[in-house]
Coordinates of C-alpha atoms and ligand atoms in Angstrom, one line a residue:
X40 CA -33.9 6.4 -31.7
X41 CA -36.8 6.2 -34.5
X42 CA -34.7 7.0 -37.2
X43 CA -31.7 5.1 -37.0
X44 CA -30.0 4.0 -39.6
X45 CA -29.3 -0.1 -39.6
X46 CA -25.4 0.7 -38.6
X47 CA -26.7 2.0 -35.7
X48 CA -26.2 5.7 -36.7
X49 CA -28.7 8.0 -36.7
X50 CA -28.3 8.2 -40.5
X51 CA -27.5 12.1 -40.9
X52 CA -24.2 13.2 -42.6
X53 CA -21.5 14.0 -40.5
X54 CA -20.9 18.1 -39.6
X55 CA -18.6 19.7 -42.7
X56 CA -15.5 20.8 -41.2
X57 CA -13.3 23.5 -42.1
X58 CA -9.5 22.6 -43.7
X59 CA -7.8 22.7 -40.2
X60 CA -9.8 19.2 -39.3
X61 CA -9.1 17.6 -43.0
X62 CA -7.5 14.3 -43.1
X63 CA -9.0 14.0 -39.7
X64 CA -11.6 10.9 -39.1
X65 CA -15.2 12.8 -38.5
X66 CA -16.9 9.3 -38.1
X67 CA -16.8 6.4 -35.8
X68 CA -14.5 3.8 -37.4
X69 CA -17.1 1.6 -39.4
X70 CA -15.0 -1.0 -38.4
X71 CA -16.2 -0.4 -34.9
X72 CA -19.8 -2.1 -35.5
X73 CA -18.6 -4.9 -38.0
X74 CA -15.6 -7.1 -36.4
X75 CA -16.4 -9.2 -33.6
X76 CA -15.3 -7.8 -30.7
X77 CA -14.6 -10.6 -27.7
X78 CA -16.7 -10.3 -24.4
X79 CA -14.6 -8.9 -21.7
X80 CA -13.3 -10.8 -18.9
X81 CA -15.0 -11.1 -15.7
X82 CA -11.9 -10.5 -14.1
X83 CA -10.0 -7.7 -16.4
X84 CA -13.4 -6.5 -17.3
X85 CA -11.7 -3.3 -19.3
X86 CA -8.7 -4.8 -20.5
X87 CA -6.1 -2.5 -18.3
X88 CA -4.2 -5.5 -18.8
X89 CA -3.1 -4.1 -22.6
X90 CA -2.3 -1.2 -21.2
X91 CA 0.7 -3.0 -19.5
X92 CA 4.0 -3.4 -20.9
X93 CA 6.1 -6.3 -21.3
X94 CA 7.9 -5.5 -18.6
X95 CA 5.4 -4.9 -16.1
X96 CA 3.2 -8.3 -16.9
X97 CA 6.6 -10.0 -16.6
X98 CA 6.9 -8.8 -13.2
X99 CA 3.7 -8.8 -12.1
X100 CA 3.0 -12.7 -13.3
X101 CA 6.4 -13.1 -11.6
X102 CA 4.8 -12.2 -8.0
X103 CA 1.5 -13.9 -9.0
X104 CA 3.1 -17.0 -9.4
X105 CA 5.1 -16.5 -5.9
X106 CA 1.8 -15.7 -4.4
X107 CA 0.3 -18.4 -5.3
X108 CA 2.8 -20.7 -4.7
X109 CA 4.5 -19.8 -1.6
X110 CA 1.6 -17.8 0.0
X111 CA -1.4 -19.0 -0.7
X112 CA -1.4 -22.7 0.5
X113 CA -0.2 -21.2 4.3
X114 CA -1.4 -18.1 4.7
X115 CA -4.5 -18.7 6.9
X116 CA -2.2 -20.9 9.5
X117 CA 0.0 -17.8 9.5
X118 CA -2.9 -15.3 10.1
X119 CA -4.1 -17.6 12.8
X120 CA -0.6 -18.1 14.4
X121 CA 0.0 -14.4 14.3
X122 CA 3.2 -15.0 12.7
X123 CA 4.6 -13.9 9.9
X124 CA 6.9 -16.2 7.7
X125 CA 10.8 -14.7 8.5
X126 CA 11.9 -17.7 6.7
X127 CA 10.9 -16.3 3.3
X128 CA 12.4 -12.9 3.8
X129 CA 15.5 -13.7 1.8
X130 CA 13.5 -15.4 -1.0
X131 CA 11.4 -11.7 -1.5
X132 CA 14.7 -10.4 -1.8
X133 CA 16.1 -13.0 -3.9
X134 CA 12.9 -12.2 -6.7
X135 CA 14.3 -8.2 -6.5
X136 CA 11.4 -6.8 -3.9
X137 CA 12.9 -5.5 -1.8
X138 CA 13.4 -1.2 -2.5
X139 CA 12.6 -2.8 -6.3
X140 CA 11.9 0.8 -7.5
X141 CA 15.1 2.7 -6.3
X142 CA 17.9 2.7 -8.1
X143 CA 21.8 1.3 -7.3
X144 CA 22.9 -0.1 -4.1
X145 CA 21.6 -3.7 -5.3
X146 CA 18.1 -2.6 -5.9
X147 CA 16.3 -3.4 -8.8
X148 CA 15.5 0.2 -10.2
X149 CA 11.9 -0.6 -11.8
X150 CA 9.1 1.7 -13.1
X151 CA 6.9 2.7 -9.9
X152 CA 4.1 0.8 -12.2
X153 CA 5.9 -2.0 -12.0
X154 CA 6.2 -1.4 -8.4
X155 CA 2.4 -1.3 -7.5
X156 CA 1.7 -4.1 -9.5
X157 CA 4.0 -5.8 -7.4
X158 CA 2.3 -4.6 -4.4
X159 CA -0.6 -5.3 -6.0
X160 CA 0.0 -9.3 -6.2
X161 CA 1.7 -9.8 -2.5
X162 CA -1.5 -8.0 -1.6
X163 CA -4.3 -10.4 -3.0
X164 CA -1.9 -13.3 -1.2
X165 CA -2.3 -11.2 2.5
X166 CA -1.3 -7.2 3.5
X167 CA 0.9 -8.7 5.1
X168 CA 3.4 -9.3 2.7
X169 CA 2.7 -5.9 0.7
X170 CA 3.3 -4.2 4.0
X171 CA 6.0 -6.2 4.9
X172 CA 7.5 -4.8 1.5
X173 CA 6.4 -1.7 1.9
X174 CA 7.9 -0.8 5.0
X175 CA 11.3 -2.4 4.0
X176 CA 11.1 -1.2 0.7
X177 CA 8.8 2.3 0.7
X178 CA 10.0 3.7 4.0
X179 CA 12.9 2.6 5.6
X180 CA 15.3 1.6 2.6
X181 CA 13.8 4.9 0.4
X182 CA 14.7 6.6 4.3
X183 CA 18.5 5.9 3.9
X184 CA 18.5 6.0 0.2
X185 CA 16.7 9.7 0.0
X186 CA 18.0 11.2 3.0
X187 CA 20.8 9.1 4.4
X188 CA 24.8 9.4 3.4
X189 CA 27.1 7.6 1.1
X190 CA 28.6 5.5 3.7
X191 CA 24.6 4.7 5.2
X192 CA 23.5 3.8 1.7
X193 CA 26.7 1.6 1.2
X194 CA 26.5 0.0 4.8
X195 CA 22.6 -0.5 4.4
X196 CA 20.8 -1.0 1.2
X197 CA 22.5 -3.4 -0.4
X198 CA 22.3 -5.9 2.7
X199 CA 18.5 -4.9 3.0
X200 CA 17.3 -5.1 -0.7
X201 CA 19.4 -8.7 -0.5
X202 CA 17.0 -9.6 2.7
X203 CA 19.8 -9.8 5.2
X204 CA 18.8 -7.4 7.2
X205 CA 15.2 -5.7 8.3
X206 CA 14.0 -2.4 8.8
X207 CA 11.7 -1.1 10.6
X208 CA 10.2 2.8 10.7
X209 CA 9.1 4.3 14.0
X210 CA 7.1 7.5 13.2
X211 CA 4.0 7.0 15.4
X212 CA 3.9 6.8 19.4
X213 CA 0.9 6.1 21.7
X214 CA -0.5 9.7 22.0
X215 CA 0.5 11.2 18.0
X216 CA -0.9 9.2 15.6
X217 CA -2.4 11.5 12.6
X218 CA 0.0 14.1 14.3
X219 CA 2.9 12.7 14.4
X220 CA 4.4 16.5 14.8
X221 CA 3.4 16.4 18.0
X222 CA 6.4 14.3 19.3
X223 CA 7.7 13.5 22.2
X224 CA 10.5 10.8 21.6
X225 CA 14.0 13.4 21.6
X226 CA 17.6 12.9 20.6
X227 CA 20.2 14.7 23.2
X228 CA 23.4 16.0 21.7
X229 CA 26.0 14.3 24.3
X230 CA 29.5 15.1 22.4
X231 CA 29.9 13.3 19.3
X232 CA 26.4 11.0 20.2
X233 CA 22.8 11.6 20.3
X234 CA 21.1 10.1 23.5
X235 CA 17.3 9.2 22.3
X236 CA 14.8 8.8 24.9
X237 CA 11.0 7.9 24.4
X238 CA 9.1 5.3 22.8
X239 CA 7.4 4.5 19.0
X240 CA 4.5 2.6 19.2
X241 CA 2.4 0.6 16.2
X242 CA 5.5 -0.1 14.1
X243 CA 5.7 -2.9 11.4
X244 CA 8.5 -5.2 11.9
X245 CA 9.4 -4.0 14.9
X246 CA 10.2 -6.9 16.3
X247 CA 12.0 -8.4 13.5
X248 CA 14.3 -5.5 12.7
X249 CA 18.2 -5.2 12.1
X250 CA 17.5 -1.8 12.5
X251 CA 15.0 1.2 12.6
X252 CA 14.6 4.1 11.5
X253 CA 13.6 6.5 13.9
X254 CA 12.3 9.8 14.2
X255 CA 13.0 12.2 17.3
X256 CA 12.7 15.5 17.8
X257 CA 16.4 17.5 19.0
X258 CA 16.2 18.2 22.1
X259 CA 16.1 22.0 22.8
X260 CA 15.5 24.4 25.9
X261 CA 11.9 25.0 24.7
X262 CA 10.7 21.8 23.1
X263 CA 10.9 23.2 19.7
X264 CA 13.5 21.4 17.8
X265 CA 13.4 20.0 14.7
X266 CA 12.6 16.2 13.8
X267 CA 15.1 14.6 12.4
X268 CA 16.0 10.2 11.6
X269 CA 18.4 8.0 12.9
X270 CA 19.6 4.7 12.1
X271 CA 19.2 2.5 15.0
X272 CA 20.8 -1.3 15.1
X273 CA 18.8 -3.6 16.8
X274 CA 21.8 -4.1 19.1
X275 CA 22.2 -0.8 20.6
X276 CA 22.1 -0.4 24.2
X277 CA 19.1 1.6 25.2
X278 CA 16.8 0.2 22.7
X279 CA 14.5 -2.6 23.1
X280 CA 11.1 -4.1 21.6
X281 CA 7.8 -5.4 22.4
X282 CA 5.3 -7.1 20.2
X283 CA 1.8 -6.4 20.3
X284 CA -0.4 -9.2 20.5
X285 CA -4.0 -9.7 20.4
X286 CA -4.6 -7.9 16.7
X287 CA -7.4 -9.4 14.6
X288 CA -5.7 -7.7 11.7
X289 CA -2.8 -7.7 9.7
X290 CA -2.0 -10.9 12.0
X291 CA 0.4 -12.7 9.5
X292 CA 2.4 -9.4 10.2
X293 CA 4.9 -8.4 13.1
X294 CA 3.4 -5.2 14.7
X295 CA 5.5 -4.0 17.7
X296 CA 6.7 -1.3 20.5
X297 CA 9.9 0.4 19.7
X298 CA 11.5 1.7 23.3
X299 CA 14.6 3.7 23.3
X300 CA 15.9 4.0 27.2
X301 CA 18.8 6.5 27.1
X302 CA 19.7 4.9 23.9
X303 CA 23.3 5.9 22.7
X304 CA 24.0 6.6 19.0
X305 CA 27.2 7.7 17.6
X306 CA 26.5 11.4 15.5
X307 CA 27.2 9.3 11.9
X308 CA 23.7 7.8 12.8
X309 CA 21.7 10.6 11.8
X310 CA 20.2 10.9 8.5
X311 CA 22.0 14.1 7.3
X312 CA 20.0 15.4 4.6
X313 CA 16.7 16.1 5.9
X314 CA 15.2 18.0 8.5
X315 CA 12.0 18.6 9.9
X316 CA 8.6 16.6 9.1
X317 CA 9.1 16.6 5.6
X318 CA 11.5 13.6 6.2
X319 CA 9.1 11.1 7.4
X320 CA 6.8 12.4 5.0
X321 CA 8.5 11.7 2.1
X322 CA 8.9 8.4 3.1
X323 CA 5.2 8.3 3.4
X324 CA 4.5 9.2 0.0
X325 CA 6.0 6.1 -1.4
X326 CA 4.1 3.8 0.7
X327 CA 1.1 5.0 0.7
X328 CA 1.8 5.0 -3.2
X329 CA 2.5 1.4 -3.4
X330 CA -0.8 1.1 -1.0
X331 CA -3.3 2.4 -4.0
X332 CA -2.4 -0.7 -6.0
X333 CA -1.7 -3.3 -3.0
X334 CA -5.4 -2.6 -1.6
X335 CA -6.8 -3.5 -5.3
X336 CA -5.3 -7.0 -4.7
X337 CA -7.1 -7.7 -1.4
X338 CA -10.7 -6.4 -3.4
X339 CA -9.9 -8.4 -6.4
X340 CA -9.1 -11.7 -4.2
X341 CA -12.9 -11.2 -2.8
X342 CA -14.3 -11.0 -5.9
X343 CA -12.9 -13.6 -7.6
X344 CA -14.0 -16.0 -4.2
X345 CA -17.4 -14.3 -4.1
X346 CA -17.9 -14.4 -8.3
X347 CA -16.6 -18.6 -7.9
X348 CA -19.1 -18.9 -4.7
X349 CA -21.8 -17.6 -5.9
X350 CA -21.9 -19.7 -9.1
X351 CA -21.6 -22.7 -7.7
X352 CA -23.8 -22.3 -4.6
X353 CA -27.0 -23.4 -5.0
X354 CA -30.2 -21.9 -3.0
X355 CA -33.7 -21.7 -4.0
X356 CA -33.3 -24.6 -6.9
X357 CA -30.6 -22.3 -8.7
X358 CA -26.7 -20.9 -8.3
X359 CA -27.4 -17.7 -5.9
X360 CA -25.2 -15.8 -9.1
X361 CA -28.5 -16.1 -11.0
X362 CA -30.4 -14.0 -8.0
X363 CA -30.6 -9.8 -9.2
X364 CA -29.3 -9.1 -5.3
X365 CA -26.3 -11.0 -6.0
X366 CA -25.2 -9.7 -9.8
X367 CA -25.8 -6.6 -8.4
X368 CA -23.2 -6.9 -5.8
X369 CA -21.1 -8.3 -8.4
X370 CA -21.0 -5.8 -10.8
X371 CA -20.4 -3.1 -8.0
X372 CA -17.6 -5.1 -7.0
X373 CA -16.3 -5.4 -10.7
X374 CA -16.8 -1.5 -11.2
X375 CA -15.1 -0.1 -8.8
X376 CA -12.1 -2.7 -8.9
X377 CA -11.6 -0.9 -12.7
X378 CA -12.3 2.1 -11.4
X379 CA -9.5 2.0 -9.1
X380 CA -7.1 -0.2 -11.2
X381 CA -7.1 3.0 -13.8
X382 CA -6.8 5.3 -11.0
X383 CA -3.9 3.6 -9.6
X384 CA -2.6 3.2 -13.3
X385 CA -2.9 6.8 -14.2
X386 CA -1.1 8.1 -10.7
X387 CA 1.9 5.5 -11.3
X388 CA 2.3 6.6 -15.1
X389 CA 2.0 10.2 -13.2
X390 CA 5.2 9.2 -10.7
X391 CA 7.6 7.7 -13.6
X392 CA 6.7 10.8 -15.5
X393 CA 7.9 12.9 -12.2
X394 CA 4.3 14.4 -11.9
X395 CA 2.5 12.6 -9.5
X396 CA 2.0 14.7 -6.6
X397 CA 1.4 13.9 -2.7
X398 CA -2.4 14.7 -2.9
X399 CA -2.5 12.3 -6.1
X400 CA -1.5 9.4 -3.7
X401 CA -4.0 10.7 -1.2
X402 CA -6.6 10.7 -3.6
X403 CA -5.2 7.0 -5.0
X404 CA -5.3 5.7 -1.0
X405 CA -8.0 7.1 0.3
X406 CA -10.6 5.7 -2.6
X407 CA -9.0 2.7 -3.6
X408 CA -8.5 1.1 0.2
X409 CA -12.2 2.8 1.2
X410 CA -14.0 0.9 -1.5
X411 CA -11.1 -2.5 -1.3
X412 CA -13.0 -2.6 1.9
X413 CA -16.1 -1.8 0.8
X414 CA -16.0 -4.8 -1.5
X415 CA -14.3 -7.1 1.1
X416 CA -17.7 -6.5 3.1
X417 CA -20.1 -7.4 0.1
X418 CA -18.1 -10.4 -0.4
X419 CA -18.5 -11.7 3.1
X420 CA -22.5 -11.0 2.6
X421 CA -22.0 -13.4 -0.6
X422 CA -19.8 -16.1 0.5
X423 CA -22.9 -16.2 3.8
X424 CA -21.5 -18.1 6.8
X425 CA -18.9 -19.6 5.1
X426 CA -17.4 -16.2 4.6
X427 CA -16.6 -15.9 8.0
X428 CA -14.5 -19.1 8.2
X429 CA -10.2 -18.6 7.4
X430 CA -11.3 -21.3 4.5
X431 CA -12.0 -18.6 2.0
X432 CA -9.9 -15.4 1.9
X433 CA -12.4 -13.0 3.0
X434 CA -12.9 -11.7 6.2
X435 CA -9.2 -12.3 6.3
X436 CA -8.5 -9.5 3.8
X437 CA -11.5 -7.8 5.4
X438 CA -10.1 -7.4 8.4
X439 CA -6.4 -6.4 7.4
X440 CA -7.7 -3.7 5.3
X441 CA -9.6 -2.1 8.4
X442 CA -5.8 -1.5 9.8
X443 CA -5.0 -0.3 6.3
X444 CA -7.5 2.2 6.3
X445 CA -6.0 3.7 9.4
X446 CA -2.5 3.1 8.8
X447 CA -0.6 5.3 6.2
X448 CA -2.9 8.2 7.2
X449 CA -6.2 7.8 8.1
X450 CA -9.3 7.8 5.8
X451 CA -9.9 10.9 7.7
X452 CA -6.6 12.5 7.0
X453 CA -6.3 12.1 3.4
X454 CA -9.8 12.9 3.1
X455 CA -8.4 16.4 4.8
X456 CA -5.4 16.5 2.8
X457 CA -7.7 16.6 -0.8
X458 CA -10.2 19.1 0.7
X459 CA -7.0 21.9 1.6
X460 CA -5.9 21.0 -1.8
X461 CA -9.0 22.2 -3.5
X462 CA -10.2 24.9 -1.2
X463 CA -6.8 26.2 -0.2
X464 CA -7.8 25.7 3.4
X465 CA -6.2 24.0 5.9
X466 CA -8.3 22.1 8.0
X467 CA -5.2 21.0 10.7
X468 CA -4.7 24.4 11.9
Ligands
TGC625 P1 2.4 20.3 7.6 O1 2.7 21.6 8.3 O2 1.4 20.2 6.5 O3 3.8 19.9 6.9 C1 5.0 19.8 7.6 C2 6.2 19.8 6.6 O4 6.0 18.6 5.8 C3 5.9 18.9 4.4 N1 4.9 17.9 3.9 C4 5.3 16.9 3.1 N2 6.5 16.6 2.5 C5 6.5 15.5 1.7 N3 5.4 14.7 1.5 C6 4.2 15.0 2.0 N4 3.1 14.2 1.7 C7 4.1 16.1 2.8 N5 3.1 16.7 3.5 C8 3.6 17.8 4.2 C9 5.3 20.3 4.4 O5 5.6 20.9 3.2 C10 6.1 20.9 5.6 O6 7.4 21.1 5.1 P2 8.3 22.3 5.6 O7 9.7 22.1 5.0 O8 7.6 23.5 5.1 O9 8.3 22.2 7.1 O10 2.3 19.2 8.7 P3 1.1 18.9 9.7 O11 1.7 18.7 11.1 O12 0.0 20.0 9.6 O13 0.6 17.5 9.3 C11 0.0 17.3 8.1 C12 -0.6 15.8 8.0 C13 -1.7 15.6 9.0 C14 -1.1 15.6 6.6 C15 0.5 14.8 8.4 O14 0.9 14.9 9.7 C16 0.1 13.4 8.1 O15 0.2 12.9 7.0 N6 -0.4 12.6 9.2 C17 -0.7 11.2 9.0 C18 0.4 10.4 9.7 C19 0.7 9.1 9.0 O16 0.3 8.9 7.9 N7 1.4 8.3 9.7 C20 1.9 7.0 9.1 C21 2.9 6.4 9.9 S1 3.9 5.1 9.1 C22 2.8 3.9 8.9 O17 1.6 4.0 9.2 C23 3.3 2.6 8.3 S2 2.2 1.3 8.1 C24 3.1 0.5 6.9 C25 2.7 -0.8 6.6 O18 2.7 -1.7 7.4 O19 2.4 -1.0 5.4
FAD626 P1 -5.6 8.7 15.8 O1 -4.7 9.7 15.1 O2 -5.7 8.8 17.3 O3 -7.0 8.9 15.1 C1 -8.2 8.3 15.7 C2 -9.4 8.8 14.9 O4 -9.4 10.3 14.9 C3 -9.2 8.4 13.4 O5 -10.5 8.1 12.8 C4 -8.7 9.7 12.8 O6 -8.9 9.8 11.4 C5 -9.4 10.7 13.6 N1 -8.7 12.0 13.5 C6 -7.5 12.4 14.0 N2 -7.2 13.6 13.6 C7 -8.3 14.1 13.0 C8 -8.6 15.4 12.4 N3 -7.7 16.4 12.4 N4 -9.8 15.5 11.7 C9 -10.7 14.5 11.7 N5 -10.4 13.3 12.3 C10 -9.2 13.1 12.9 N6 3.2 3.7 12.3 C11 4.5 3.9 12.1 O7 5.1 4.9 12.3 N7 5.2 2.8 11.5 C12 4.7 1.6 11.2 O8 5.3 0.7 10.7 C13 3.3 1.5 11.5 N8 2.7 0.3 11.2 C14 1.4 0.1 11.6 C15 0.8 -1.2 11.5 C16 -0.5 -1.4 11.9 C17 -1.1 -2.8 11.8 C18 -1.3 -0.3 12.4 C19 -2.7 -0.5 12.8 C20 -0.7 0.9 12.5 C21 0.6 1.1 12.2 N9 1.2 2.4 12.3 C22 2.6 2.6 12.0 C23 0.5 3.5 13.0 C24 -0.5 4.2 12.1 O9 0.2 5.0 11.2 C25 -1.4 5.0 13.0 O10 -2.3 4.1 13.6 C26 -2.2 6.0 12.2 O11 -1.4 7.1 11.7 C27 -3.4 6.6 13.0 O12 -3.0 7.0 14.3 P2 -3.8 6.5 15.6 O13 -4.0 5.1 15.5 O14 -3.1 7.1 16.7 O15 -5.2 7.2 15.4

């Protein structure tokens, strides 16, 4: 760089260009070098921020400012009770949550950007919330409102973007988790009812739930019917729950057994138009969408406690923020929280356009939760032995994003999912 020019050029004339390029600029806008341009933020390093609407800051200061004051000052006597709050359900309806990006039936109709922000913000309060959303919201309300009749959608999706009733989605048992294909809960034809026998096991609000949205396989001579979902009230005979205790993640979050014991449904129960595993996969594409922006908010709620920690902890005669080690951690952190905030950006701009496909999320979940988690980790080493305590967020979000990793499809499966879509190989079967 010998010979450049003061502007910081290297002082040759720009390339002549032919008439189809004229009126074009050929040169970096002077103005570039001269104005003063203000440093970026520590904590919107790139300014994504701008590339927000109105709208969408709206909403997503909305939720910050719930977060902050509703979640925040309890959450760690939630997580350390194992409960979650049921008390708040109707006031996460009440701010339009709830389903918040389908449309009619009482639901707010947003922009899917607006949507992940949203999931974003409940997400840096505790995945607990976002999931709490997401299952209402992403999988069993889009359930009834994608595949479910007139009368379902009338008799359910007002009441449940409202908060007055739950709902719960049983895809997974004991023995098929990534391959949920594999089945064995059925639904007998018995006249005008279906009989479901079998159990679901790993489902989010379980417990809690009005109702749940179940999937079963028809039972056939030869085991090979199709999958299809039912709406199950909490109050049918047959069907019972169990909470699972002990977890060390997602604990301010209601994780449960679903058991369905010759459990009697009248044939209106059955959502009527879908069939097969394309059903709950649908369903999984929107919450595992919301996911690629709610992770973000767990990452960015570590760095912010790490970058606060670490200049204002003093080792050595000086704040640990001044130590190479520690910036360097830092600025990883900061990267890859842009990195994946324009990732998650560009896939949601993709979905309101109509464009985002399924292996879009894939590639949105499986890098923005693997390095969410990444950074929760680095925190921890920052924060030292006070980053193990439920005083700082930390291991708290650490630990919640290790069952987000696996729930939602595996790191493993979506890894899978990307490598068929760019070799054209199926590595399932
Ligand atoms: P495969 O043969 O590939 O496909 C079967 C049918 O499904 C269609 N399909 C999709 N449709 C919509 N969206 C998608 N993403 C789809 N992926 C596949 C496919 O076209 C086919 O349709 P058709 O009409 O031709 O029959 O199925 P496979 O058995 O080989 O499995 C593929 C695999 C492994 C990717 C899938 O099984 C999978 O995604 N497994 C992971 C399971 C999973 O994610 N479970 C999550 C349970 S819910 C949950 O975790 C909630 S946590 C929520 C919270 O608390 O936040
Ligand atoms: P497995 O499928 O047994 O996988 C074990 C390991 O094997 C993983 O590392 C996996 O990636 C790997 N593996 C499996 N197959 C392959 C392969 N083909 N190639 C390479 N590696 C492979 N489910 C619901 O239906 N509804 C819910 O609301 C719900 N909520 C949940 C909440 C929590 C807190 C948790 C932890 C789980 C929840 N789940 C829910 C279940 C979740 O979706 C499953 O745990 C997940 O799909 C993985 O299934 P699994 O745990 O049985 O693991």
């Amino acid at each position: 760089m010998d010979d450049a020019a003061p502007d910081g050029s290297c002082g040759r004339e720009p390339p002549s260009v032919g008439p189809k390029f004229s009126g074009m600029s050929t040169t970096a806008d002077p103005g570039t070098h001269r104005k003063h341009v203000p440093a970026p933020s520590p904590t919107d390093f790139l300014g994504i921020d701008a590339l927000l609407t109105g709208d969408e800051r709206l909403i997503r200061d909305t939720v910050r400012a719930f977060v902050r004051d509703r979640v925040l000052p309890n959450i760690a006597e939630w997580f350390e009770d194992h409960t979650f709050p049921r008390e708040m359900i109707k006031e996460i309806g009440e701010l339009g949550l709830l389903g918040m990006h389908l449309q009619g039936y009482g639901c707010a109709g947003t922009s899917a950007v607006a949507y992940g922000l949203a999931c974003l913000e409940l997400e840096a309060g505790d995945s607990g919330f976002r999931s709490f959303v997401s299952v209402q919201g992403s999988l069993a309300m889009y359930a009834i409102s994608a595949h479910g009749s007139e009368e379902q959608k009338q008799t359910w999706l007002p009441r449940m973007a409202a908060g007055d009733a739950i709902g719960c989605f049983g895809l997974t048992e004991w023995d098929f988790g990534s391959d949920p294909g594999g089945m064995r809960t059925v639904a007998r034809r018995d006249g005008s009812d279906y009989v479901i026998s079998g159990s679901k096991a790993w489902i989010t609000n379980g417990g809690i739930a009005d109702l749940a949205i179940v999937w079963a396989r028809l039972a056939t001579d030869n085991g090979d019917g199709a999958i299809r979902g039912f709406i199950v009230p909490k109050e049918t005979k047959g069907f019972s729950t169990r909470n699972i205790e002990r977890k060390l993640s997602l604990r301010a979050s209601i994780t449960s057994e679903l058991i369905f014991d010759e459990c009697r449904v009248p044939a209106g129960a059955i959502l009527p138009e879908v069939s097969g595993l394309r059903g709950p996969l649908s369903c999984l594409n929107e919450a595992r969408y919301g996911i690629v922006w709610g992770a973000l908010g767990a990452a960015r709620s570590c760095y912010e406690s790490a970058l606060d920690y670490a200049k204002t902890r003093v080792q050595f005669g000086k704040p640990i923020a001044g130590f190479q080690l520690t910036q360097e951690k830092l600025v990883n952190m900061m990267l890859e929280i842009n990195k994946g905030l324009l990732t998650a950006l560009h896939i949601g701009r993709l979905k309101d356009d109509g464009r985002a496909h399924p292996s879009h999320v894939s590639f949105g979940k499986l890098n923005n939760v693997r390095e969410a988690l990444a950074i929760c980790r680095e925190a921890r080493t920052i924060l030292g032995a006070s980053g193990i305590t439920l005083e700082y967020p930390v291991i708290r979000h650490m630990n919640n994003l290790e069952s987000v990793l696996t729930y939602e499809g595996t790191s493993e499966v979506h890894t899978l999912i990307l490598g068929q879509a760019i070799t054209g190989e199926s590595a399932f079967s």
